[in-house]
């Protein structure tokens, strides 16, 4: 039997199971006792928990925009064609990954960064690289079944990777990319090599937390670990940090603590959240700047883009990672999302596009301050669409098992609100791909004048002459946030339009970012063709963008959302009940 036939047969068995379990879920227990007798009642009680646990979806899903249309998950007449189309798309994504990896391996193997046009690699330290690119891409290779590429990468990690580099490294980036990549590889393969290297790296990062407040310093010298045990000396960095970097290390250090059986990793990460929670304003919205020494926020912008984004992402994911055993994170997440809806959610005056505005503090002449609402949204903010939808079906659900997509009666009022905003925000993010290239700009500005242009958004300073430098806002840096939200949206709805959106984005990347000699480049202006490009291929193309594209076109049983959480670099970790007793509730 071919792989295709095997997968198809398995899907048909799944559908039959769903039919049976949905019938079970329709009726209350007393009807089984009365109508079918004790044996049926026992069967009901045995099967119902399993059905609820896996979140058995209905056989038909409805459009998230409240359309009255319904569609079968697998229409009988076109099942084979449906699977064939998605398999072809998935194969194309694998081909793109191989195209990028082959060039990197040829030109820059071992380097932290890669510049495909010049065929060169660079490191974050003059003392050599610490595997940023390789480790970040490792789990994607494994998922795609690229055995030979994976084995060569593993060999490099075993033989060449060294963390004894005398240079300053970002605590945050090293944690989410390198530590996160090693932890994910261990989760997927159980290879002890990755566990050992993850523990070593974690121990080298730990001194970053030796500040008066316990908040981690922004940069650290991994080589001089023995000189930093005393705290703020040696390789420590600046005193001001940002909330995303400070409070987006927890998924990694908690999972590391679990596999290393080392409570120190857990307590260091957990203490950060206790300090942040104490400093938060009542509305749960965190200014992006925080005093590392004192543990208090500094007057600064509130935004869900750069320097703020993953803090909010990790509130929900910390609650989910430990199997909902730490309700404090649900409380912090729910409070923050209420604040987002009260202060940040905006709509354009003409077409009603939903976007997330930043807030900027302004001093008043007579003392005090006020907050100015902006009208710009970074591409980074598009993560929130999927996060809201995931939150609606977990934190905002009345029980752990919801339909696909969730029915209104299965969600709390907050869950229904968050689901609606998530769907609308994702549509806005897709609208920003309506450019000459089909790629979304780094930052869009939304119109606020009802009498203004018919177009609700534009790229600021996009009138720049062709010979000049394009504005930063106009570039596309191979970012994954919209694709990430499309992946989550598809997993939670089964709606094929999200796959089609993802395919359109991938096609645009192939057309405008791909370098024929190998690799992919940043596009400097998404609304100008032919494109001008910048010689940079970010590691998140390999770890996030291609991974989410691969997963959205594949079987949803691979890394199901009820079994894993993805860190902010798209490295999957398991959901587990912690063996370490949480100390922050």
mmCIF file with all atom_site columns, C-alpha atoms in Angstrom, residues 339-516:
data_model
loop_
_atom_site.group_PDB
_atom_site.id
_atom_site.type_symbol
_atom_site.label_atom_id
_atom_site.label_alt_id
_atom_site.label_comp_id
_atom_site.label_asym_id
_atom_site.label_entity_id
_atom_site.label_seq_id
_atom_site.pdbx_PDB_ins_code
_atom_site.Cartn_x
_atom_site.Cartn_y
_atom_site.Cartn_z
_atom_site.occupancy
_atom_site.B_iso_or_equiv
_atom_site.pdbx_formal_charge
_atom_site.auth_seq_id
_atom_site.auth_comp_id
_atom_site.auth_asym_id
_atom_site.auth_atom_id
_atom_site.pdbx_PDB_model_num
ATOM 1   C CA . UNK A 1 339 ? -6.552  45.834 28.113 1.00 0.00 ? 339 UNK A CA 1
ATOM 2   C CA . UNK A 1 340 ? -5.788  45.248 24.434 1.00 0.00 ? 340 UNK A CA 1
ATOM 3   C CA . UNK A 1 341 ? -9.482  45.440 23.572 1.00 0.00 ? 341 UNK A CA 1
ATOM 4   C CA . UNK A 1 342 ? -10.076 48.460 25.786 1.00 0.00 ? 342 UNK A CA 1
ATOM 5   C CA . UNK A 1 343 ? -7.085  50.496 24.586 1.00 0.00 ? 343 UNK A CA 1
ATOM 6   C CA . UNK A 1 344 ? -5.431  49.109 21.451 1.00 0.00 ? 344 UNK A CA 1
ATOM 7   C CA . UNK A 1 345 ? -7.998  47.537 19.113 1.00 0.00 ? 345 UNK A CA 1
ATOM 8   C CA . UNK A 1 346 ? -8.947  50.045 16.405 1.00 0.00 ? 346 UNK A CA 1
ATOM 9   C CA . UNK A 1 347 ? -10.929 49.999 13.153 1.00 0.00 ? 347 UNK A CA 1
ATOM 10  C CA . UNK A 1 348 ? -10.373 52.004 10.001 1.00 0.00 ? 348 UNK A CA 1
ATOM 11  C CA . UNK A 1 349 ? -13.196 54.448 9.221  1.00 0.00 ? 349 UNK A CA 1
ATOM 12  C CA . UNK A 1 350 ? -13.928 53.346 5.648  1.00 0.00 ? 350 UNK A CA 1
ATOM 13  C CA . UNK A 1 351 ? -13.686 49.555 5.386  1.00 0.00 ? 351 UNK A CA 1
ATOM 14  C CA . UNK A 1 352 ? -13.603 48.739 9.079  1.00 0.00 ? 352 UNK A CA 1
ATOM 15  C CA . UNK A 1 353 ? -10.278 46.909 9.088  1.00 0.00 ? 353 UNK A CA 1
ATOM 16  C CA . UNK A 1 354 ? -9.243  45.825 12.574 1.00 0.00 ? 354 UNK A CA 1
ATOM 17  C CA . UNK A 1 355 ? -5.719  46.725 13.673 1.00 0.00 ? 355 UNK A CA 1
ATOM 18  C CA . UNK A 1 356 ? -3.738  46.953 16.910 1.00 0.00 ? 356 UNK A CA 1
ATOM 19  C CA . UNK A 1 357 ? -2.545  50.477 17.664 1.00 0.00 ? 357 UNK A CA 1
ATOM 20  C CA . UNK A 1 358 ? 0.461   51.440 19.795 1.00 0.00 ? 358 UNK A CA 1
ATOM 21  C CA . UNK A 1 359 ? 0.137   53.819 22.745 1.00 0.00 ? 359 UNK A CA 1
ATOM 22  C CA . UNK A 1 360 ? 2.770   56.518 23.300 1.00 0.00 ? 360 UNK A CA 1
ATOM 23  C CA . UNK A 1 361 ? 3.094   58.329 26.651 1.00 0.00 ? 361 UNK A CA 1
ATOM 24  C CA . UNK A 1 362 ? 3.003   62.135 26.501 1.00 0.00 ? 362 UNK A CA 1
ATOM 25  C CA . UNK A 1 363 ? 3.792   64.531 29.318 1.00 0.00 ? 363 UNK A CA 1
ATOM 26  C CA . UNK A 1 364 ? 1.208   67.193 30.139 1.00 0.00 ? 364 UNK A CA 1
ATOM 27  C CA . UNK A 1 365 ? 2.259   70.803 30.751 1.00 0.00 ? 365 UNK A CA 1
ATOM 28  C CA . UNK A 1 366 ? 0.629   70.808 34.171 1.00 0.00 ? 366 UNK A CA 1
ATOM 29  C CA . UNK A 1 367 ? 2.143   67.498 35.157 1.00 0.00 ? 367 UNK A CA 1
ATOM 30  C CA . UNK A 1 368 ? 1.019   63.944 34.708 1.00 0.00 ? 368 UNK A CA 1
ATOM 31  C CA . UNK A 1 369 ? 0.799   62.163 31.390 1.00 0.00 ? 369 UNK A CA 1
ATOM 32  C CA . UNK A 1 370 ? -1.633  60.979 28.785 1.00 0.00 ? 370 UNK A CA 1
ATOM 33  C CA . UNK A 1 371 ? -1.473  58.281 26.126 1.00 0.00 ? 371 UNK A CA 1
ATOM 34  C CA . UNK A 1 372 ? -1.573  59.000 22.394 1.00 0.00 ? 372 UNK A CA 1
ATOM 35  C CA . UNK A 1 373 ? -3.091  56.304 20.173 1.00 0.00 ? 373 UNK A CA 1
ATOM 36  C CA . UNK A 1 374 ? -1.063  55.665 17.020 1.00 0.00 ? 374 UNK A CA 1
ATOM 37  C CA . UNK A 1 375 ? -2.148  54.350 13.632 1.00 0.00 ? 375 UNK A CA 1
ATOM 38  C CA . UNK A 1 376 ? 0.829   52.192 12.623 1.00 0.00 ? 376 UNK A CA 1
ATOM 39  C CA . UNK A 1 377 ? 1.053   48.416 12.861 1.00 0.00 ? 377 UNK A CA 1
ATOM 40  C CA . UNK A 1 378 ? 4.164   46.296 12.475 1.00 0.00 ? 378 UNK A CA 1
ATOM 41  C CA . UNK A 1 379 ? 4.065   42.985 10.650 1.00 0.00 ? 379 UNK A CA 1
ATOM 42  C CA . UNK A 1 380 ? 5.166   41.467 13.955 1.00 0.00 ? 380 UNK A CA 1
ATOM 43  C CA . UNK A 1 381 ? 1.728   42.260 15.416 1.00 0.00 ? 381 UNK A CA 1
ATOM 44  C CA . UNK A 1 382 ? 0.138   39.699 13.102 1.00 0.00 ? 382 UNK A CA 1
ATOM 45  C CA . UNK A 1 383 ? 1.153   36.954 15.550 1.00 0.00 ? 383 UNK A CA 1
ATOM 46  C CA . UNK A 1 384 ? -1.706  38.193 17.726 1.00 0.00 ? 384 UNK A CA 1
ATOM 47  C CA . UNK A 1 385 ? -4.387  36.997 15.305 1.00 0.00 ? 385 UNK A CA 1
ATOM 48  C CA . UNK A 1 386 ? -3.502  33.346 15.820 1.00 0.00 ? 386 UNK A CA 1
ATOM 49  C CA . UNK A 1 387 ? -2.745  33.888 19.490 1.00 0.00 ? 387 UNK A CA 1
ATOM 50  C CA . UNK A 1 388 ? -6.224  35.331 20.086 1.00 0.00 ? 388 UNK A CA 1
ATOM 51  C CA . UNK A 1 389 ? -7.840  32.411 18.278 1.00 0.00 ? 389 UNK A CA 1
ATOM 52  C CA . UNK A 1 390 ? -5.784  29.900 20.255 1.00 0.00 ? 390 UNK A CA 1
ATOM 53  C CA . UNK A 1 391 ? -6.589  31.749 23.462 1.00 0.00 ? 391 UNK A CA 1
ATOM 54  C CA . UNK A 1 392 ? -10.295 31.773 22.636 1.00 0.00 ? 392 UNK A CA 1
ATOM 55  C CA . UNK A 1 393 ? -10.346 27.972 22.336 1.00 0.00 ? 393 UNK A CA 1
ATOM 56  C CA . UNK A 1 394 ? -8.313  27.406 25.519 1.00 0.00 ? 394 UNK A CA 1
ATOM 57  C CA . UNK A 1 395 ? -8.373  30.210 28.067 1.00 0.00 ? 395 UNK A CA 1
ATOM 58  C CA . UNK A 1 396 ? -11.697 31.396 26.661 1.00 0.00 ? 396 UNK A CA 1
ATOM 59  C CA . UNK A 1 397 ? -13.371 27.984 26.373 1.00 0.00 ? 397 UNK A CA 1
ATOM 60  C CA . UNK A 1 398 ? -15.971 26.627 28.772 1.00 0.00 ? 398 UNK A CA 1
ATOM 61  C CA . UNK A 1 399 ? -14.393 23.159 28.560 1.00 0.00 ? 399 UNK A CA 1
ATOM 62  C CA . UNK A 1 400 ? -11.204 21.638 27.165 1.00 0.00 ? 400 UNK A CA 1
ATOM 63  C CA . UNK A 1 401 ? -12.897 20.104 24.143 1.00 0.00 ? 401 UNK A CA 1
ATOM 64  C CA . UNK A 1 402 ? -14.302 22.489 21.543 1.00 0.00 ? 402 UNK A CA 1
ATOM 65  C CA . UNK A 1 403 ? -15.597 21.999 18.025 1.00 0.00 ? 403 UNK A CA 1
ATOM 66  C CA . UNK A 1 404 ? -13.712 22.854 14.877 1.00 0.00 ? 404 UNK A CA 1
ATOM 67  C CA . UNK A 1 405 ? -14.269 25.791 14.608 1.00 0.00 ? 405 UNK A CA 1
ATOM 68  C CA . UNK A 1 406 ? -15.575 26.483 18.110 1.00 0.00 ? 406 UNK A CA 1
ATOM 69  C CA . UNK A 1 407 ? -19.299 27.008 18.520 1.00 0.00 ? 407 UNK A CA 1
ATOM 70  C CA . UNK A 1 408 ? -20.326 30.265 20.246 1.00 0.00 ? 408 UNK A CA 1
ATOM 71  C CA . UNK A 1 409 ? -21.934 28.356 23.101 1.00 0.00 ? 409 UNK A CA 1
ATOM 72  C CA . UNK A 1 410 ? -18.611 26.604 23.793 1.00 0.00 ? 410 UNK A CA 1
ATOM 73  C CA . UNK A 1 411 ? -16.836 29.889 24.553 1.00 0.00 ? 411 UNK A CA 1
ATOM 74  C CA . UNK A 1 412 ? -17.013 32.458 27.306 1.00 0.00 ? 412 UNK A CA 1
ATOM 75  C CA . UNK A 1 413 ? -17.976 36.031 26.334 1.00 0.00 ? 413 UNK A CA 1
ATOM 76  C CA . UNK A 1 414 ? -14.267 36.862 26.368 1.00 0.00 ? 414 UNK A CA 1
ATOM 77  C CA . UNK A 1 415 ? -13.534 33.824 24.216 1.00 0.00 ? 415 UNK A CA 1
ATOM 78  C CA . UNK A 1 416 ? -16.121 34.884 21.635 1.00 0.00 ? 416 UNK A CA 1
ATOM 79  C CA . UNK A 1 417 ? -14.705 38.407 21.625 1.00 0.00 ? 417 UNK A CA 1
ATOM 80  C CA . UNK A 1 418 ? -11.130 37.176 21.177 1.00 0.00 ? 418 UNK A CA 1
ATOM 81  C CA . UNK A 1 419 ? -12.098 34.755 18.409 1.00 0.00 ? 419 UNK A CA 1
ATOM 82  C CA . UNK A 1 420 ? -13.839 37.533 16.482 1.00 0.00 ? 420 UNK A CA 1
ATOM 83  C CA . UNK A 1 421 ? -10.916 39.932 16.863 1.00 0.00 ? 421 UNK A CA 1
ATOM 84  C CA . UNK A 1 422 ? -8.416  37.243 15.867 1.00 0.00 ? 422 UNK A CA 1
ATOM 85  C CA . UNK A 1 423 ? -10.306 36.410 12.663 1.00 0.00 ? 423 UNK A CA 1
ATOM 86  C CA . UNK A 1 424 ? -10.673 40.102 11.793 1.00 0.00 ? 424 UNK A CA 1
ATOM 87  C CA . UNK A 1 425 ? -7.033  40.937 12.514 1.00 0.00 ? 425 UNK A CA 1
ATOM 88  C CA . UNK A 1 426 ? -5.869  38.053 10.339 1.00 0.00 ? 426 UNK A CA 1
ATOM 89  C CA . UNK A 1 427 ? -7.971  39.401 7.472  1.00 0.00 ? 427 UNK A CA 1
ATOM 90  C CA . UNK A 1 428 ? -6.307  42.795 7.948  1.00 0.00 ? 428 UNK A CA 1
ATOM 91  C CA . UNK A 1 429 ? -2.872  41.188 7.867  1.00 0.00 ? 429 UNK A CA 1
ATOM 92  C CA . UNK A 1 430 ? -3.796  39.477 4.602  1.00 0.00 ? 430 UNK A CA 1
ATOM 93  C CA . UNK A 1 431 ? -5.005  42.804 3.171  1.00 0.00 ? 431 UNK A CA 1
ATOM 94  C CA . UNK A 1 432 ? -1.501  44.179 3.695  1.00 0.00 ? 432 UNK A CA 1
ATOM 95  C CA . UNK A 1 433 ? -0.281  41.595 1.180  1.00 0.00 ? 433 UNK A CA 1
ATOM 96  C CA . UNK A 1 434 ? -2.219  43.447 -1.527 1.00 0.00 ? 434 UNK A CA 1
ATOM 97  C CA . UNK A 1 435 ? 0.952   44.985 -2.925 1.00 0.00 ? 435 UNK A CA 1
ATOM 98  C CA . UNK A 1 436 ? 2.778   44.840 -6.246 1.00 0.00 ? 436 UNK A CA 1
ATOM 99  C CA . UNK A 1 437 ? 4.721   41.814 -5.010 1.00 0.00 ? 437 UNK A CA 1
ATOM 100 C CA . UNK A 1 438 ? 2.076   40.112 -2.876 1.00 0.00 ? 438 UNK A CA 1
ATOM 101 C CA . UNK A 1 439 ? 4.383   40.568 0.115  1.00 0.00 ? 439 UNK A CA 1
ATOM 102 C CA . UNK A 1 440 ? 3.488   42.507 3.246  1.00 0.00 ? 440 UNK A CA 1
ATOM 103 C CA . UNK A 1 441 ? 5.533   45.535 4.357  1.00 0.00 ? 441 UNK A CA 1
ATOM 104 C CA . UNK A 1 442 ? 7.340   45.671 7.673  1.00 0.00 ? 442 UNK A CA 1
ATOM 105 C CA . UNK A 1 443 ? 5.074   48.489 8.913  1.00 0.00 ? 443 UNK A CA 1
ATOM 106 C CA . UNK A 1 444 ? 1.755   49.798 7.594  1.00 0.00 ? 444 UNK A CA 1
ATOM 107 C CA . UNK A 1 445 ? 0.025   53.062 8.448  1.00 0.00 ? 445 UNK A CA 1
ATOM 108 C CA . UNK A 1 446 ? -3.760  53.096 8.652  1.00 0.00 ? 446 UNK A CA 1
ATOM 109 C CA . UNK A 1 447 ? -5.894  55.994 7.503  1.00 0.00 ? 447 UNK A CA 1
ATOM 110 C CA . UNK A 1 448 ? -7.963  57.676 10.197 1.00 0.00 ? 448 UNK A CA 1
ATOM 111 C CA . UNK A 1 449 ? -9.842  60.220 8.068  1.00 0.00 ? 449 UNK A CA 1
ATOM 112 C CA . UNK A 1 450 ? -13.322 59.046 6.938  1.00 0.00 ? 450 UNK A CA 1
ATOM 113 C CA . UNK A 1 451 ? -13.035 61.403 3.963  1.00 0.00 ? 451 UNK A CA 1
ATOM 114 C CA . UNK A 1 452 ? -9.611  60.173 2.985  1.00 0.00 ? 452 UNK A CA 1
ATOM 115 C CA . UNK A 1 453 ? -8.447  57.631 0.416  1.00 0.00 ? 453 UNK A CA 1
ATOM 116 C CA . UNK A 1 454 ? -10.501 54.557 -0.432 1.00 0.00 ? 454 UNK A CA 1
ATOM 117 C CA . UNK A 1 455 ? -7.482  52.507 0.606  1.00 0.00 ? 455 UNK A CA 1
ATOM 118 C CA . UNK A 1 456 ? -7.451  52.011 4.365  1.00 0.00 ? 456 UNK A CA 1
ATOM 119 C CA . UNK A 1 457 ? -3.697  51.578 4.697  1.00 0.00 ? 457 UNK A CA 1
ATOM 120 C CA . UNK A 1 458 ? -0.498  52.750 3.063  1.00 0.00 ? 458 UNK A CA 1
ATOM 121 C CA . UNK A 1 459 ? 3.275   52.564 3.395  1.00 0.00 ? 459 UNK A CA 1
ATOM 122 C CA . UNK A 1 460 ? 4.613   55.742 4.943  1.00 0.00 ? 460 UNK A CA 1
ATOM 123 C CA . UNK A 1 461 ? 7.031   57.663 2.707  1.00 0.00 ? 461 UNK A CA 1
ATOM 124 C CA . UNK A 1 462 ? 6.439   55.213 -0.142 1.00 0.00 ? 462 UNK A CA 1
ATOM 125 C CA . UNK A 1 463 ? 6.669   58.089 -2.640 1.00 0.00 ? 463 UNK A CA 1
ATOM 126 C CA . UNK A 1 464 ? 10.459  57.857 -2.388 1.00 0.00 ? 464 UNK A CA 1
ATOM 127 C CA . UNK A 1 465 ? 12.064  58.209 -5.827 1.00 0.00 ? 465 UNK A CA 1
ATOM 128 C CA . UNK A 1 466 ? 13.222  54.983 -7.382 1.00 0.00 ? 466 UNK A CA 1
ATOM 129 C CA . UNK A 1 467 ? 16.876  55.913 -7.189 1.00 0.00 ? 467 UNK A CA 1
ATOM 130 C CA . UNK A 1 468 ? 16.806  56.664 -3.466 1.00 0.00 ? 468 UNK A CA 1
ATOM 131 C CA . UNK A 1 469 ? 16.762  54.369 -0.486 1.00 0.00 ? 469 UNK A CA 1
ATOM 132 C CA . UNK A 1 470 ? 13.353  52.789 0.158  1.00 0.00 ? 470 UNK A CA 1
ATOM 133 C CA . UNK A 1 471 ? 11.835  53.483 3.578  1.00 0.00 ? 471 UNK A CA 1
ATOM 134 C CA . UNK A 1 472 ? 12.340  50.868 6.257  1.00 0.00 ? 472 UNK A CA 1
ATOM 135 C CA . UNK A 1 473 ? 8.561   50.444 6.511  1.00 0.00 ? 473 UNK A CA 1
ATOM 136 C CA . UNK A 1 474 ? 8.412   49.086 2.952  1.00 0.00 ? 474 UNK A CA 1
ATOM 137 C CA . UNK A 1 475 ? 10.662  46.055 3.290  1.00 0.00 ? 475 UNK A CA 1
ATOM 138 C CA . UNK A 1 476 ? 9.764   42.378 3.610  1.00 0.00 ? 476 UNK A CA 1
ATOM 139 C CA . UNK A 1 477 ? 12.274  40.484 5.737  1.00 0.00 ? 477 UNK A CA 1
ATOM 140 C CA . UNK A 1 478 ? 10.951  36.928 5.227  1.00 0.00 ? 478 UNK A CA 1
ATOM 141 C CA . UNK A 1 479 ? 8.976   37.256 8.455  1.00 0.00 ? 479 UNK A CA 1
ATOM 142 C CA . UNK A 1 480 ? 6.668   34.439 9.641  1.00 0.00 ? 480 UNK A CA 1
ATOM 143 C CA . UNK A 1 481 ? 3.990   36.134 11.778 1.00 0.00 ? 481 UNK A CA 1
ATOM 144 C CA . UNK A 1 482 ? 1.127   36.117 9.269  1.00 0.00 ? 482 UNK A CA 1
ATOM 145 C CA . UNK A 1 483 ? 1.931   32.566 8.168  1.00 0.00 ? 483 UNK A CA 1
ATOM 146 C CA . UNK A 1 484 ? 2.052   31.521 11.829 1.00 0.00 ? 484 UNK A CA 1
ATOM 147 C CA . UNK A 1 485 ? -1.451  32.882 12.411 1.00 0.00 ? 485 UNK A CA 1
ATOM 148 C CA . UNK A 1 486 ? -2.715  31.252 9.212  1.00 0.00 ? 486 UNK A CA 1
ATOM 149 C CA . UNK A 1 487 ? -1.386  27.919 10.470 1.00 0.00 ? 487 UNK A CA 1
ATOM 150 C CA . UNK A 1 488 ? -3.170  28.289 13.813 1.00 0.00 ? 488 UNK A CA 1
ATOM 151 C CA . UNK A 1 489 ? -6.356  29.509 12.118 1.00 0.00 ? 489 UNK A CA 1
ATOM 152 C CA . UNK A 1 490 ? -6.406  26.517 9.788  1.00 0.00 ? 490 UNK A CA 1
ATOM 153 C CA . UNK A 1 491 ? -5.798  24.074 12.631 1.00 0.00 ? 491 UNK A CA 1
ATOM 154 C CA . UNK A 1 492 ? -8.697  25.603 14.602 1.00 0.00 ? 492 UNK A CA 1
ATOM 155 C CA . UNK A 1 493 ? -11.178 25.909 11.716 1.00 0.00 ? 493 UNK A CA 1
ATOM 156 C CA . UNK A 1 494 ? -10.219 23.595 8.849  1.00 0.00 ? 494 UNK A CA 1
ATOM 157 C CA . UNK A 1 495 ? -11.093 26.488 6.523  1.00 0.00 ? 495 UNK A CA 1
ATOM 158 C CA . UNK A 1 496 ? -9.241  25.964 3.195  1.00 0.00 ? 496 UNK A CA 1
ATOM 159 C CA . UNK A 1 497 ? -8.972  29.690 2.518  1.00 0.00 ? 497 UNK A CA 1
ATOM 160 C CA . UNK A 1 498 ? -6.230  29.896 5.147  1.00 0.00 ? 498 UNK A CA 1
ATOM 161 C CA . UNK A 1 499 ? -4.231  27.343 3.199  1.00 0.00 ? 499 UNK A CA 1
ATOM 162 C CA . UNK A 1 500 ? -4.832  29.338 0.026  1.00 0.00 ? 500 UNK A CA 1
ATOM 163 C CA . UNK A 1 501 ? -3.647  32.529 1.716  1.00 0.00 ? 501 UNK A CA 1
ATOM 164 C CA . UNK A 1 502 ? -0.506  30.721 2.863  1.00 0.00 ? 502 UNK A CA 1
ATOM 165 C CA . UNK A 1 503 ? 0.135   29.406 -0.639 1.00 0.00 ? 503 UNK A CA 1
ATOM 166 C CA . UNK A 1 504 ? -0.161  32.913 -2.071 1.00 0.00 ? 504 UNK A CA 1
ATOM 167 C CA . UNK A 1 505 ? 2.438   34.168 0.396  1.00 0.00 ? 505 UNK A CA 1
ATOM 168 C CA . UNK A 1 506 ? 4.780   31.281 -0.384 1.00 0.00 ? 506 UNK A CA 1
ATOM 169 C CA . UNK A 1 507 ? 4.375   31.897 -4.121 1.00 0.00 ? 507 UNK A CA 1
ATOM 170 C CA . UNK A 1 508 ? 5.269   35.565 -3.645 1.00 0.00 ? 508 UNK A CA 1
ATOM 171 C CA . UNK A 1 509 ? 8.364   34.607 -1.656 1.00 0.00 ? 509 UNK A CA 1
ATOM 172 C CA . UNK A 1 510 ? 9.414   32.228 -4.428 1.00 0.00 ? 510 UNK A CA 1
ATOM 173 C CA . UNK A 1 511 ? 8.871   34.865 -7.104 1.00 0.00 ? 511 UNK A CA 1
ATOM 174 C CA . UNK A 1 512 ? 10.505  37.877 -5.472 1.00 0.00 ? 512 UNK A CA 1
ATOM 175 C CA . UNK A 1 513 ? 12.854  36.691 -2.694 1.00 0.00 ? 513 UNK A CA 1
ATOM 176 C CA . UNK A 1 514 ? 14.445  33.591 -4.199 1.00 0.00 ? 514 UNK A CA 1
ATOM 177 C CA . UNK A 1 515 ? 18.014  33.832 -5.435 1.00 0.00 ? 515 UNK A CA 1
ATOM 178 C CA . UNK A 1 516 ? 18.619  31.380 -8.250 1.00 0.00 ? 516 UNK A CA 1
#
